[in-house]
Amino acid sequence: MAKKKILKRSWAEPFKIKVVEPIKMTTRADREKAAKEAGYNTFLLKSEDVYIDLLTDSGTNAMSDRQWAGMMIGDEAYAGSRNFYYLWDNVKKFYGMPYFVPAHQGRAAEHMISQILIKQGDYIPGNMYFTTTRLHQELAGATFVDVIIDEAHDPLNEHPFKGNVDIKKLDKLVSEVGAKKIPYVCMAGPVNMAGGQPFSMKNLKEVAQYCKQKKIKLWFDATRACENAYFIKEREKGYANKTVTQILKEMCSYFEGLWVSAKKDLMVNIGGILATKNKKVFEQARNMVVVYEGLHTYGGLAGRDMEAMAVGMEEMVEYDNIKARIGQVEYCGHQLEKYGIPFVKPIGGHAIFLDAKKFLPHIKQDQFPAQTLAAEIYLDSGVRGMERGIVSAGRDPETGKHRYPKLELVRLTFPRRVYTQAHIDVTVESIAEVYDNRKKIKGLKMIYEPKYLRFFQGRFERI
Ligand SMILES: *Cc1c(COP(=O)(O)O)cnc(C)c1O
């Protein structure tokens, strides 16, 4: 047997804290009141009533001093802002795409690309759905088809690349509906809804080759692409000595184009990107952005926002930065393991996904176990997570029935560069407390349901 290595050097963040923001500690009675008012939906809580906010890593990042300095040199000209050209240069440099249109968020870019590429009756295969992505594909007339590998639907499967596409599933769809009905295959990584799980470069190459053969385009939701590149570097043979920048560039090279929510990898508070190699698509998007977002040199953003994005792009590829971010998520996972708390394995890139089906096996899926668990954790400690289960999955547009996803999860998402290890400890202790009392927990009833993306605004009552 190989000798076990005992000495392990830990890591620390490659930055120190310069500005602090106080957070409020509340009592159980305060939280009971706040949760009731919010219809037991953590999206409807006031941020003021939250102690540690793990709702999302979207736009909740702490910017660096360089990014803040960049905010002061915003060129707020209506047309041709200097910051736009700096950002465009960095889009070319890091994503390798020659053409670029700015947008105010990722979903604005998703709206444009879906309207441009999709026709009524089309199909979009993808490695699991993402809420806004699928909705824009559906609004443009397409049906989304999940072609992720089966392992992604099993929260305990330790496959290192659970974000991979199953080419057999893709091929089955192509033979059923024909390549002409598939304007593009959509890949994202790490896959948010699968628990922050990456795809491998090998899989991407195979998908790209398949698509080329069938003359189907390949588009990339590159919102968290740097985290995917980090996992490739850590886990895939042949990439250990490549930089994140090199891996990111190689990944992007297989796609015709991509969109990015800058609120993630780029560590800003707002922003989005649409970038492509296809000049025709670019021209259409550049025309469309004027209708929905603003002139093509600002796309709904201020000059200062574009400057912060451009600087953020330079920081997002720094290895130590991603290592500290993912290291914090891993630390949380390892602490949870000590209490035997069920969550998705392997530990994902941006979040821990508690397995609510295992946590609360006595609550039926139509009584919203994950929604319930997120509410209970908030009630215990003021830690805010969110539901990723039947509420997020929504209703089937054809039958109007609930979609029953295999995974019923509570997502604890870590804002970049915001919380310390002590915050993570407090969070884990609270979840452990809820776990000890789990048998007493009852489910929820939905009392208000909006038509679109119901998880944002739906309201619930205790049963
Ligand atoms: C956040 C996100 C989006 C949507 O971006 P917004 O900026 O929130 O509009 C799309 N895809 C993925 C993978 C995301 O994480």
CSV table of C-alpha atoms and ligand atoms in Angstrom, one decimal:
chain,number,residue,atom,x,y,z
A,1,MET,CA,0.0,0.0,0.0
A,2,ALA,CA,1.2,3.5,-0.8
A,3,LYS,CA,2.2,5.6,2.2
A,4,LYS,CA,-0.4,8.1,3.0
A,5,LYS,CA,0.8,11.7,2.8
A,6,ILE,CA,-0.1,13.4,6.1
A,7,LEU,CA,1.4,16.9,5.7
A,8,LYS,CA,-0.9,19.0,3.6
A,9,ARG,CA,-0.4,22.7,3.2
A,10,SER,CA,-3.7,24.7,3.2
A,11,TRP,CA,-4.3,27.8,1.2
A,12,ALA,CA,-5.5,31.3,1.9
A,13,GLU,CA,-7.1,34.0,-0.1
A,14,PRO,CA,-4.7,35.9,-2.4
A,15,PHE,CA,-6.0,39.3,-1.1
A,16,LYS,CA,-6.7,41.2,2.1
A,17,ILE,CA,-9.8,43.1,3.3
A,18,LYS,CA,-9.8,46.9,2.7
A,19,VAL,CA,-13.4,47.9,3.1
A,20,VAL,CA,-16.0,46.2,5.3
A,21,GLU,CA,-19.8,46.2,5.3
A,22,PRO,CA,-21.6,45.5,8.6
A,23,ILE,CA,-24.3,42.8,8.6
A,24,LYS,CA,-27.3,42.5,11.0
A,25,MET,CA,-27.8,39.6,13.4
A,26,THR,CA,-31.4,38.9,14.1
A,27,THR,CA,-33.5,36.8,16.6
A,28,ARG,CA,-35.6,33.7,15.8
A,29,ALA,CA,-38.7,35.9,16.4
A,30,ASP,CA,-37.5,38.5,13.8
A,31,ARG,CA,-36.9,35.7,11.3
A,32,GLU,CA,-40.2,34.0,11.9
A,33,LYS,CA,-41.9,37.3,11.1
A,34,ALA,CA,-39.7,38.0,8.0
A,35,ALA,CA,-40.1,34.5,6.6
A,36,LYS,CA,-43.9,34.6,6.9
A,37,GLU,CA,-44.0,38.0,5.2
A,38,ALA,CA,-41.8,36.6,2.4
A,39,GLY,CA,-44.2,33.7,1.8
A,40,TYR,CA,-41.4,31.3,2.8
A,41,ASN,CA,-39.5,32.2,-0.4
A,42,THR,CA,-36.0,33.3,0.3
A,43,PHE,CA,-36.0,35.4,-2.9
A,44,LEU,CA,-38.7,37.6,-1.2
A,45,LEU,CA,-36.7,38.3,2.0
A,46,LYS,CA,-35.3,41.7,2.5
A,47,SER,CA,-31.5,41.6,2.3
A,48,GLU,CA,-31.5,43.6,5.6
A,49,ASP,CA,-33.1,40.6,7.4
A,50,VAL,CA,-30.4,38.2,6.2
A,51,TYR,CA,-27.2,37.4,8.2
A,52,ILE,CA,-25.1,35.4,5.7
A,53,ASP,CA,-26.4,35.7,2.2
A,54,LEU,CA,-25.7,32.5,0.1
A,55,LEU,CA,-28.7,33.1,-2.2
A,56,THR,CA,-26.6,33.5,-5.3
A,57,ASP,CA,-23.1,34.3,-6.5
A,58,SER,CA,-24.6,36.5,-9.2
A,59,GLY,CA,-23.6,40.1,-9.0
A,60,THR,CA,-22.8,39.7,-5.3
A,61,ASN,CA,-19.0,39.7,-5.8
A,62,ALA,CA,-16.6,42.0,-4.0
A,63,MET,CA,-14.7,44.0,-6.6
A,64,SER,CA,-11.0,44.6,-6.3
A,65,ASP,CA,-9.3,48.0,-5.6
A,66,ARG,CA,-8.3,48.0,-9.3
A,67,GLN,CA,-11.9,47.4,-10.4
A,68,TRP,CA,-13.1,50.2,-8.1
A,69,ALA,CA,-10.4,52.5,-9.4
A,70,GLY,CA,-11.7,51.6,-12.9
A,71,MET,CA,-15.1,52.8,-11.9
A,72,MET,CA,-13.6,56.3,-11.6
A,73,ILE,CA,-12.4,56.4,-15.1
A,74,GLY,CA,-15.7,55.6,-16.8
A,75,ASP,CA,-16.0,57.3,-20.1
A,76,GLU,CA,-19.7,58.0,-20.1
A,77,ALA,CA,-19.9,59.1,-23.7
A,78,TYR,CA,-23.1,57.9,-25.4
A,79,ALA,CA,-21.2,56.5,-28.3
A,80,GLY,CA,-17.7,55.0,-28.6
A,81,SER,CA,-16.7,55.0,-24.9
A,82,ARG,CA,-13.0,54.2,-24.3
A,83,ASN,CA,-14.1,51.5,-21.8
A,84,PHE,CA,-16.0,49.7,-24.5
A,85,TYR,CA,-12.9,49.3,-26.6
A,86,TYR,CA,-10.8,48.1,-23.7
A,87,LEU,CA,-13.5,45.6,-22.9
A,88,TRP,CA,-13.7,44.4,-26.5
A,89,ASP,CA,-9.9,44.0,-26.6
A,90,ASN,CA,-10.2,41.7,-23.5
A,91,VAL,CA,-13.1,39.7,-25.0
A,92,LYS,CA,-10.7,39.0,-27.9
A,93,LYS,CA,-7.8,38.2,-25.6
A,94,PHE,CA,-9.5,35.9,-23.1
A,95,TYR,CA,-12.5,34.4,-25.0
A,96,GLY,CA,-10.8,34.5,-28.5
A,97,MET,CA,-14.0,35.9,-30.1
A,98,PRO,CA,-13.5,38.7,-32.7
A,99,TYR,CA,-17.0,40.2,-32.4
A,100,PHE,CA,-18.6,41.5,-29.3
A,101,VAL,CA,-21.9,43.1,-28.2
A,102,PRO,CA,-22.3,44.3,-24.6
A,103,ALA,CA,-25.5,43.6,-22.7
A,104,HIS,CA,-26.8,44.6,-19.2
A,105,GLN,CA,-27.0,40.9,-18.0
A,106,GLY,CA,-26.5,37.4,-19.3
A,107,ARG,CA,-30.3,36.9,-20.0
A,108,ALA,CA,-30.3,40.0,-22.3
A,109,ALA,CA,-27.6,38.2,-24.4
A,110,GLU,CA,-29.6,35.0,-24.2
A,111,HIS,CA,-32.7,36.9,-25.4
A,112,MET,CA,-30.8,38.2,-28.4
A,113,ILE,CA,-29.1,35.0,-29.4
A,114,SER,CA,-32.3,33.0,-29.0
A,115,GLN,CA,-34.3,35.4,-31.2
A,116,ILE,CA,-31.5,35.4,-33.8
A,117,LEU,CA,-30.8,31.7,-34.1
A,118,ILE,CA,-34.1,29.9,-33.2
A,119,LYS,CA,-37.2,29.4,-35.4
A,120,GLN,CA,-40.6,28.2,-34.2
A,121,GLY,CA,-40.6,24.4,-33.8
A,122,ASP,CA,-36.8,24.1,-33.4
A,123,TYR,CA,-35.1,22.0,-30.7
A,124,ILE,CA,-32.2,23.0,-28.5
A,125,PRO,CA,-30.2,20.2,-27.0
A,126,GLY,CA,-28.2,21.2,-23.9
A,127,ASN,CA,-26.2,19.8,-21.0
A,128,MET,CA,-29.1,20.3,-18.5
A,129,TYR,CA,-31.2,23.4,-18.5
A,130,PHE,CA,-30.6,26.7,-16.9
A,131,THR,CA,-33.7,28.7,-15.9
A,132,THR,CA,-33.3,31.9,-18.0
A,133,THR,CA,-31.5,30.2,-20.8
A,134,ARG,CA,-34.3,27.7,-21.4
A,135,LEU,CA,-37.0,30.3,-21.0
A,136,HIS,CA,-35.5,32.5,-23.8
A,137,GLN,CA,-35.2,29.4,-26.0
A,138,GLU,CA,-38.8,28.5,-25.4
A,139,LEU,CA,-40.0,32.1,-25.9
A,140,ALA,CA,-38.2,32.0,-29.3
A,141,GLY,CA,-40.2,28.9,-30.2
A,142,ALA,CA,-37.9,26.1,-29.4
A,143,THR,CA,-38.2,23.0,-27.2
A,144,PHE,CA,-35.2,22.3,-24.9
A,145,VAL,CA,-33.9,18.8,-24.7
A,146,ASP,CA,-31.6,17.7,-21.9
A,147,VAL,CA,-28.6,15.6,-23.3
A,148,ILE,CA,-26.4,15.6,-20.2
A,149,ILE,CA,-25.0,12.3,-19.1
A,150,ASP,CA,-27.1,10.2,-16.7
A,151,GLU,CA,-24.5,10.6,-13.9
A,152,ALA,CA,-25.5,14.3,-13.6
A,153,HIS,CA,-28.9,13.3,-12.3
A,154,ASP,CA,-27.4,11.2,-9.5
A,155,PRO,CA,-26.4,13.4,-6.6
A,156,LEU,CA,-24.1,10.8,-5.2
A,157,ASN,CA,-22.2,9.8,-8.4
A,158,GLU,CA,-18.6,11.0,-8.1
A,159,HIS,CA,-17.9,11.3,-11.9
A,160,PRO,CA,-15.3,14.1,-12.3
A,161,PHE,CA,-17.1,15.6,-15.3
A,162,LYS,CA,-20.8,15.4,-14.6
A,163,GLY,CA,-21.4,18.3,-17.0
A,164,ASN,CA,-20.5,16.1,-20.0
A,165,VAL,CA,-22.9,15.8,-23.0
A,166,ASP,CA,-24.1,12.2,-23.8
A,167,ILE,CA,-23.5,12.0,-27.5
A,168,LYS,CA,-25.8,9.1,-27.8
A,169,LYS,CA,-28.7,11.2,-26.4
A,170,LEU,CA,-27.7,14.0,-28.8
A,171,ASP,CA,-27.6,11.6,-31.7
A,172,LYS,CA,-31.0,10.2,-30.8
A,173,LEU,CA,-32.5,13.6,-31.0
A,174,VAL,CA,-30.8,14.4,-34.3
A,175,SER,CA,-32.1,11.2,-35.9
A,176,GLU,CA,-35.6,11.9,-34.5
A,177,VAL,CA,-36.1,15.5,-35.5
A,178,GLY,CA,-33.4,16.1,-38.1
A,179,ALA,CA,-30.3,18.4,-37.9
A,180,LYS,CA,-32.3,21.1,-39.7
A,181,LYS,CA,-34.5,21.5,-36.7
A,182,ILE,CA,-31.5,22.1,-34.4
A,183,PRO,CA,-30.1,25.5,-34.9
A,184,TYR,CA,-27.4,24.9,-32.2
A,185,VAL,CA,-26.3,22.8,-29.4
A,186,CYS,CA,-26.0,24.7,-26.1
A,187,MET,CA,-23.2,23.9,-23.7
A,188,ALA,CA,-22.6,25.4,-20.2
A,189,GLY,CA,-20.0,24.7,-17.7
A,190,PRO,CA,-19.8,24.1,-14.8
A,191,VAL,CA,-23.5,23.1,-15.0
A,192,ASN,CA,-25.3,25.1,-12.3
A,193,MET,CA,-28.4,22.9,-12.0
A,194,ALA,CA,-26.3,19.7,-11.8
A,195,GLY,CA,-24.5,21.1,-8.8
A,196,GLY,CA,-21.7,23.2,-10.4
A,197,GLN,CA,-20.3,20.2,-12.3
A,198,PRO,CA,-17.8,20.8,-15.2
A,199,PHE,CA,-17.5,19.2,-18.6
A,200,SER,CA,-14.2,17.8,-19.9
A,201,MET,CA,-12.2,19.1,-22.8
A,202,LYS,CA,-12.3,15.6,-24.3
A,203,ASN,CA,-16.1,15.7,-24.2
A,204,LEU,CA,-16.3,19.1,-25.7
A,205,LYS,CA,-14.0,18.1,-28.6
A,206,GLU,CA,-16.2,15.1,-29.3
A,207,VAL,CA,-19.4,17.2,-29.2
A,208,ALA,CA,-17.7,19.8,-31.5
A,209,GLN,CA,-16.7,17.1,-33.9
A,210,TYR,CA,-20.2,15.6,-33.9
A,211,CYS,CA,-21.8,19.0,-34.5
A,212,LYS,CA,-19.4,19.7,-37.4
A,213,GLN,CA,-20.3,16.4,-39.0
A,214,LYS,CA,-24.0,17.1,-38.7
A,215,LYS,CA,-23.6,20.8,-39.6
A,216,ILE,CA,-25.0,22.0,-36.3
A,217,LYS,CA,-23.7,25.1,-34.6
A,218,LEU,CA,-22.3,24.9,-31.1
A,219,TRP,CA,-22.8,27.8,-28.6
A,220,PHE,CA,-21.4,28.3,-25.2
A,221,ASP,CA,-23.0,29.7,-22.0
A,222,ALA,CA,-19.5,30.8,-20.8
A,223,THR,CA,-20.8,32.4,-17.6
A,224,ARG,CA,-18.7,30.3,-15.4
A,225,ALA,CA,-16.1,29.2,-18.0
A,226,CYS,CA,-13.1,30.0,-15.9
A,227,GLU,CA,-14.3,27.6,-13.1
A,228,ASN,CA,-14.7,24.9,-15.8
A,229,ALA,CA,-11.2,25.6,-17.0
A,230,TYR,CA,-9.9,25.3,-13.4
A,231,PHE,CA,-11.5,21.9,-13.1
A,232,ILE,CA,-10.0,20.8,-16.4
A,233,LYS,CA,-6.6,21.9,-15.2
A,234,GLU,CA,-7.1,20.0,-11.9
A,235,ARG,CA,-8.7,16.8,-13.2
A,236,GLU,CA,-8.0,16.2,-16.8
A,237,LYS,CA,-4.9,14.5,-18.2
A,238,GLY,CA,-2.7,16.8,-20.2
A,239,TYR,CA,-3.9,20.1,-18.7
A,240,ALA,CA,-2.0,20.3,-15.4
A,241,ASN,CA,0.7,22.5,-16.9
A,242,LYS,CA,-1.5,24.8,-18.9
A,243,THR,CA,-2.7,28.1,-17.6
A,244,VAL,CA,-6.4,28.9,-17.0
A,245,THR,CA,-6.1,31.5,-19.8
A,246,GLN,CA,-4.8,28.8,-22.2
A,247,ILE,CA,-7.5,26.3,-21.3
A,248,LEU,CA,-10.3,29.0,-21.5
A,249,LYS,CA,-9.1,30.0,-24.9
A,250,GLU,CA,-9.0,26.4,-26.1
A,251,MET,CA,-12.5,25.7,-24.8
A,252,CYS,CA,-13.9,28.8,-26.6
A,253,SER,CA,-12.2,27.8,-29.8
A,254,TYR,CA,-14.7,25.0,-30.3
A,255,PHE,CA,-17.7,27.3,-30.3
A,256,GLU,CA,-19.2,29.6,-32.9
A,257,GLY,CA,-20.1,32.0,-30.2
A,258,LEU,CA,-20.9,32.5,-26.5
A,259,TRP,CA,-22.7,34.6,-24.0
A,260,VAL,CA,-21.6,35.5,-20.5
A,261,SER,CA,-23.3,36.8,-17.4
A,262,ALA,CA,-20.5,39.1,-16.1
A,263,LYS,CA,-22.0,38.9,-12.7
A,264,LYS,CA,-20.2,35.6,-12.1
A,265,ASP,CA,-16.7,34.9,-13.4
A,266,LEU,CA,-15.9,38.6,-14.0
A,267,MET,CA,-16.6,39.6,-10.4
A,268,VAL,CA,-18.7,42.7,-11.1
A,269,ASN,CA,-22.2,43.6,-9.9
A,270,ILE,CA,-23.8,43.9,-13.4
A,271,GLY,CA,-23.0,43.2,-17.0
A,272,GLY,CA,-23.3,40.7,-19.9
A,273,ILE,CA,-21.5,39.7,-23.1
A,274,LEU,CA,-22.4,38.3,-26.4
A,275,ALA,CA,-19.4,37.3,-28.5
A,276,THR,CA,-19.0,35.3,-31.7
A,277,LYS,CA,-16.8,34.4,-34.7
A,278,ASN,CA,-19.8,34.7,-37.0
A,279,LYS,CA,-19.9,38.2,-38.6
A,280,LYS,CA,-23.5,37.8,-39.7
A,281,VAL,CA,-24.8,36.8,-36.3
A,282,PHE,CA,-22.8,39.7,-34.8
A,283,GLU,CA,-24.4,42.2,-37.2
A,284,GLN,CA,-27.8,41.0,-36.3
A,285,ALA,CA,-27.1,41.2,-32.6
A,286,ARG,CA,-25.5,44.6,-32.9
A,287,ASN,CA,-28.7,45.8,-34.6
A,288,MET,CA,-30.9,44.1,-32.0
A,289,VAL,CA,-29.1,45.5,-29.0
A,290,VAL,CA,-30.1,49.0,-30.0
A,291,VAL,CA,-33.7,48.0,-29.7
A,292,TYR,CA,-33.6,46.2,-26.3
A,293,GLU,CA,-30.5,47.4,-24.5
A,294,GLY,CA,-28.9,50.6,-25.8
A,295,LEU,CA,-26.3,51.6,-28.4
A,296,HIS,CA,-23.9,48.8,-29.4
A,297,THR,CA,-21.0,50.5,-27.6
A,298,TYR,CA,-22.7,50.3,-24.2
A,299,GLY,CA,-25.6,47.8,-24.3
A,300,GLY,CA,-27.4,49.0,-21.2
A,301,LEU,CA,-24.2,49.5,-19.2
A,302,ALA,CA,-22.4,52.6,-18.0
A,303,GLY,CA,-18.8,53.2,-19.2
A,304,ARG,CA,-17.6,52.5,-15.6
A,305,ASP,CA,-19.4,49.1,-15.6
A,306,MET,CA,-17.5,48.1,-18.8
A,307,GLU,CA,-14.2,49.2,-17.3
A,308,ALA,CA,-14.8,47.1,-14.1
A,309,MET,CA,-15.8,44.1,-16.4
A,310,ALA,CA,-12.6,44.5,-18.4
A,311,VAL,CA,-10.4,44.5,-15.3
A,312,GLY,CA,-12.4,41.7,-13.8
A,313,MET,CA,-11.6,39.6,-16.9
A,314,GLU,CA,-7.9,40.0,-16.1
A,315,GLU,CA,-8.5,38.8,-12.6
A,316,MET,CA,-10.9,35.9,-13.3
A,317,VAL,CA,-8.1,33.9,-15.0
A,318,GLU,CA,-5.7,34.1,-12.0
A,319,TYR,CA,-5.2,30.6,-10.7
A,320,ASP,CA,-4.9,31.6,-7.0
A,321,ASN,CA,-8.1,33.5,-7.2
A,322,ILE,CA,-10.2,30.6,-8.5
A,323,LYS,CA,-8.4,28.2,-6.2
A,324,ALA,CA,-9.4,30.3,-3.2
A,325,ARG,CA,-13.0,30.5,-4.4
A,326,ILE,CA,-13.4,26.8,-5.1
A,327,GLY,CA,-11.3,26.1,-2.0
A,328,GLN,CA,-13.9,27.9,0.1
A,329,VAL,CA,-16.7,25.8,-1.4
A,330,GLU,CA,-14.7,22.6,-0.7
A,331,TYR,CA,-14.1,23.7,2.9
A,332,CYS,CA,-17.8,24.0,3.5
A,333,GLY,CA,-18.4,20.6,1.9
A,334,HIS,CA,-15.8,18.9,4.0
A,335,GLN,CA,-17.3,20.4,7.2
A,336,LEU,CA,-20.8,19.3,6.2
A,337,GLU,CA,-19.5,15.8,5.6
A,338,LYS,CA,-18.4,15.6,9.3
A,339,TYR,CA,-22.1,15.8,10.3
A,340,GLY,CA,-23.2,13.3,7.6
A,341,ILE,CA,-25.3,16.0,5.9
A,342,PRO,CA,-26.4,14.8,2.4
A,343,PHE,CA,-25.3,17.0,-0.5
A,344,VAL,CA,-24.3,16.6,-4.2
A,345,LYS,CA,-20.9,15.1,-4.9
A,346,PRO,CA,-18.3,15.9,-6.1
A,347,ILE,CA,-18.3,19.3,-4.5
A,348,GLY,CA,-19.1,21.8,-7.2
A,349,GLY,CA,-17.5,25.0,-8.3
A,350,HIS,CA,-19.6,27.8,-7.0
A,351,ALA,CA,-22.0,26.2,-4.5
A,352,ILE,CA,-23.0,23.4,-2.2
A,353,PHE,CA,-26.2,21.7,-3.1
A,354,LEU,CA,-27.9,20.1,-0.2
A,355,ASP,CA,-29.9,17.0,-1.1
A,356,ALA,CA,-33.4,17.9,0.2
A,357,LYS,CA,-34.9,14.5,-0.8
A,358,LYS,CA,-32.4,12.8,1.5
A,359,PHE,CA,-32.5,15.5,4.1
A,360,LEU,CA,-36.3,15.5,4.4
A,361,PRO,CA,-37.4,12.1,3.0
A,362,HIS,CA,-40.8,12.4,4.7
A,363,ILE,CA,-41.8,15.4,2.7
A,364,LYS,CA,-43.4,14.6,-0.7
A,365,GLN,CA,-42.1,16.4,-3.8
A,366,ASP,CA,-45.3,18.4,-4.3
A,367,GLN,CA,-44.9,19.7,-0.8
A,368,PHE,CA,-41.6,21.3,-1.8
A,369,PRO,CA,-38.9,19.7,0.3
A,370,ALA,CA,-36.1,22.0,-1.0
A,371,GLN,CA,-38.2,25.2,-0.6
A,372,THR,CA,-39.0,24.0,3.0
A,373,LEU,CA,-35.4,23.3,3.8
A,374,ALA,CA,-34.2,26.7,2.6
A,375,ALA,CA,-36.8,28.3,4.8
A,376,GLU,CA,-35.9,26.2,7.8
A,377,ILE,CA,-32.2,27.1,7.5
A,378,TYR,CA,-33.1,30.8,7.3
A,379,LEU,CA,-35.3,30.5,10.4
A,380,ASP,CA,-32.5,28.8,12.3
A,381,SER,CA,-29.7,31.3,11.7
A,382,GLY,CA,-30.5,33.9,9.1
A,383,VAL,CA,-28.4,32.1,6.5
A,384,ARG,CA,-30.1,32.5,3.1
A,385,GLY,CA,-29.9,29.8,0.4
A,386,MET,CA,-32.4,29.0,-2.4
A,387,GLU,CA,-34.5,26.3,-3.8
A,388,ARG,CA,-33.4,24.3,-6.9
A,389,GLY,CA,-36.0,21.7,-7.3
A,390,ILE,CA,-39.7,21.4,-8.3
A,391,VAL,CA,-40.4,25.1,-7.9
A,392,SER,CA,-37.4,26.1,-10.1
A,393,ALA,CA,-38.3,23.4,-12.6
A,394,GLY,CA,-41.7,25.1,-13.3
A,395,ARG,CA,-44.5,23.7,-15.3
A,396,ASP,CA,-44.5,21.9,-18.6
A,397,PRO,CA,-45.7,24.5,-21.2
A,398,GLU,CA,-47.7,21.8,-23.0
A,399,THR,CA,-49.5,19.9,-20.2
A,400,GLY,CA,-49.4,22.7,-17.6
A,401,LYS,CA,-48.3,20.1,-15.0
A,402,HIS,CA,-45.4,20.5,-12.5
A,403,ARG,CA,-42.2,19.2,-13.9
A,404,TYR,CA,-40.8,16.7,-11.4
A,405,PRO,CA,-37.0,17.0,-11.5
A,406,LYS,CA,-35.0,14.1,-10.1
A,407,LEU,CA,-33.0,16.5,-8.0
A,408,GLU,CA,-34.5,18.4,-5.2
A,409,LEU,CA,-31.8,20.7,-3.9
A,410,VAL,CA,-31.0,23.7,-1.7
A,411,ARG,CA,-28.2,25.8,-3.2
A,412,LEU,CA,-25.8,27.6,-0.9
A,413,THR,CA,-23.9,29.8,-3.3
A,414,PHE,CA,-20.7,31.6,-2.3
A,415,PRO,CA,-20.2,35.2,-3.4
A,416,ARG,CA,-16.7,35.7,-4.7
A,417,ARG,CA,-14.3,37.3,-2.2
A,418,VAL,CA,-17.1,38.2,0.3
A,419,TYR,CA,-17.2,35.8,3.3
A,420,THR,CA,-14.6,34.4,5.6
A,421,GLN,CA,-14.0,30.9,6.8
A,422,ALA,CA,-15.7,31.8,10.1
A,423,HIS,CA,-18.9,32.6,8.2
A,424,ILE,CA,-18.7,29.2,6.6
A,425,ASP,CA,-18.4,27.6,10.1
A,426,VAL,CA,-21.5,29.4,11.4
A,427,THR,CA,-23.4,28.3,8.3
A,428,VAL,CA,-22.4,24.6,8.7
A,429,GLU,CA,-23.4,24.7,12.4
A,430,SER,CA,-26.8,26.0,11.6
A,431,ILE,CA,-27.4,23.4,8.9
A,432,ALA,CA,-26.3,20.7,11.4
A,433,GLU,CA,-28.9,22.0,13.9
A,434,VAL,CA,-31.7,21.8,11.3
A,435,TYR,CA,-30.5,18.3,10.4
A,436,ASP,CA,-30.8,17.2,14.1
A,437,ASN,CA,-34.4,18.4,14.1
A,438,ARG,CA,-35.3,17.3,10.6
A,439,LYS,CA,-38.0,14.8,11.6
A,440,LYS,CA,-40.2,17.6,13.0
A,441,ILE,CA,-40.2,19.7,9.8
A,442,LYS,CA,-43.4,19.8,7.7
A,443,GLY,CA,-43.7,20.8,4.1
A,444,LEU,CA,-45.2,23.9,2.3
A,445,LYS,CA,-48.2,24.7,0.2
A,446,MET,CA,-48.0,27.1,-2.8
A,447,ILE,CA,-50.5,29.9,-2.4
A,448,TYR,CA,-49.3,32.2,-5.3
A,449,GLU,CA,-47.8,31.2,-8.5
A,450,PRO,CA,-46.6,33.7,-11.2
A,451,LYS,CA,-46.5,32.6,-14.8
A,452,TYR,CA,-42.8,32.9,-15.5
A,453,LEU,CA,-39.8,31.7,-13.4
A,454,ARG,CA,-42.1,31.0,-10.5
A,455,PHE,CA,-39.3,30.4,-8.0
A,456,PHE,CA,-38.5,34.2,-7.9
A,457,GLN,CA,-41.9,35.3,-6.8
A,458,GLY,CA,-44.0,32.3,-5.7
A,459,ARG,CA,-45.4,32.4,-2.2
A,460,PHE,CA,-46.0,29.6,0.3
A,461,GLU,CA,-47.7,28.7,3.5
A,462,ARG,CA,-46.8,26.1,6.2
A,463,ILE,CA,-48.9,23.0,6.1
B,1,LIG,C1,-26.6,33.7,-14.2
B,1,LIG,C2,-26.6,32.9,-15.3
B,1,LIG,C3,-27.3,33.2,-16.5
B,1,LIG,C4,-28.1,34.5,-16.6
B,1,LIG,O1,-27.4,35.7,-16.4
B,1,LIG,P1,-28.0,37.0,-15.7
B,1,LIG,O2,-26.9,37.9,-15.7
B,1,LIG,O3,-28.5,36.6,-14.3
B,1,LIG,O4,-29.1,37.5,-16.5
B,1,LIG,C5,-27.2,32.4,-17.6
B,1,LIG,N1,-26.5,31.2,-17.5
B,1,LIG,C6,-25.8,30.8,-16.4
B,1,LIG,C7,-25.1,29.6,-16.4
B,1,LIG,C8,-25.9,31.6,-15.3
B,1,LIG,O5,-25.2,31.2,-14.2
